Amino acid sequence: DAGITQSPRHKVTETGTPVTLRCHQTENHRYMYWYRQDPGHGLRLIHYSYGVKDTDKGEVSDGYSVSRSKTEDFLLTLESATSSQTSVYFCAISDPRGGATNEKLFFGSGTQLSVL
Amino acid sequence: AQKVTQAQTEISVVEKEDVTLDCVYETRDTTYYLFWYKQPPSGELVFLIRRNSFDEQNEISGRYSWNFQKSTSSFNFTITASQVVDSAVYFCALSNNQGGKLIFGQGTELSVKP
């Protein structure tokens, strides 16, 4: 199994509060991603990183920010949580070797976030 | 725009039946990659297969097989002789060769009853 740890695993928070989710990897993979999973939508990409301090927006980035100060850590922040951000959040990593940018993604176990 | 459609929201079969999960995709790119992932009740996502757009050969792995047809933009997944352990949500996904940014379908929940 890929060494990906997401924390916390579960969180309940109130509307308007800031929330930070952490993804930690031990694989030294260059690419890291944050997805959210919602019924009827599958998984949707929030933000991704292709290296330390190199990040970009995904499909559903509004209301989220990310930071990557070290190869192993990728943080997702909800500056002011809303009920629409109640979801399961997955971190993923990939390792594009030899120029191939579509190696498979390895996923963490997910974080269940409830915003009340 | 890219899109993946899994029209079957839920499928229920009895153990040992064969079952096919449908996946239809849309893309304007000539180079792209297709994936299937399994999400068992425990919640983690498990990689099953990756196929690039230039390789239309069907693939078989044990009881699993995949049928890729560019003419119909489909990448269907068949489980032969299904087992209870196959019960999971299965996702089809598409990538356009931009660093692993996958577009997922809505998922198909497969229930295999004993």
XYZ file of C-alpha atoms in Angstrom, chain A residues 25-94:
70
model
C 3.077 10.849 1.951
C 6.191 8.764 2.458
C 6.620 7.811 -1.216
C 8.483 10.945 -2.354
C 6.010 11.279 -5.222
C 6.094 14.577 -7.053
C 2.393 15.026 -7.780
C -0.289 15.395 -5.106
C -4.015 16.028 -5.467
C -7.083 16.849 -3.430
C -10.434 15.452 -4.559
C -13.870 15.624 -3.019
C -16.437 12.851 -3.342
C -20.138 13.596 -3.372
C -23.118 11.395 -4.278
C -24.006 11.711 -7.935
C -20.756 13.489 -8.787
C -18.067 10.878 -8.333
C -14.766 12.490 -7.429
C -13.938 16.023 -8.455
C -10.513 17.625 -8.422
C -10.127 20.602 -6.066
C -6.431 21.493 -6.333
C -3.245 19.739 -7.258
C 0.494 20.194 -6.873
C 3.282 19.224 -9.227
C 6.096 20.114 -6.854
C 7.015 22.054 -3.752
C 5.276 25.444 -3.862
C 3.833 24.610 -7.290
C 0.064 24.303 -7.149
C -2.855 24.835 -9.471
C -6.638 24.858 -9.437
C -8.859 21.972 -10.302
C -12.483 21.734 -11.306
C -14.036 22.848 -7.986
C -11.452 25.123 -6.360
C -13.708 27.963 -5.146
C -13.590 28.260 -1.364
C -10.425 26.188 -1.043
C -6.731 26.949 -0.880
C -3.703 24.676 -0.708
C -0.098 24.800 0.287
C 2.872 22.537 -0.241
C 6.019 23.589 1.576
C 7.539 20.095 1.633
C 7.398 17.208 -0.812
C 5.640 15.010 1.697
C 2.882 17.361 2.862
C -0.069 18.847 0.992
C -2.532 20.928 3.000
C -6.090 21.785 2.011
C -7.675 24.788 3.740
C -11.271 25.875 3.847
C -10.945 29.501 4.902
C -14.577 29.771 5.990
C -16.379 26.469 5.844
C -19.876 26.262 4.349
C -22.446 23.465 4.446
C -21.853 22.832 0.732
C -18.329 21.742 1.636
C -19.626 18.790 3.621
C -18.019 15.926 1.745
C -15.455 13.161 1.792
C -12.037 14.493 0.858
C -9.417 12.292 -0.731
C -5.758 12.982 -1.188
C -3.938 11.243 -4.022
C -0.364 11.004 -5.222
C 1.296 9.951 -8.444
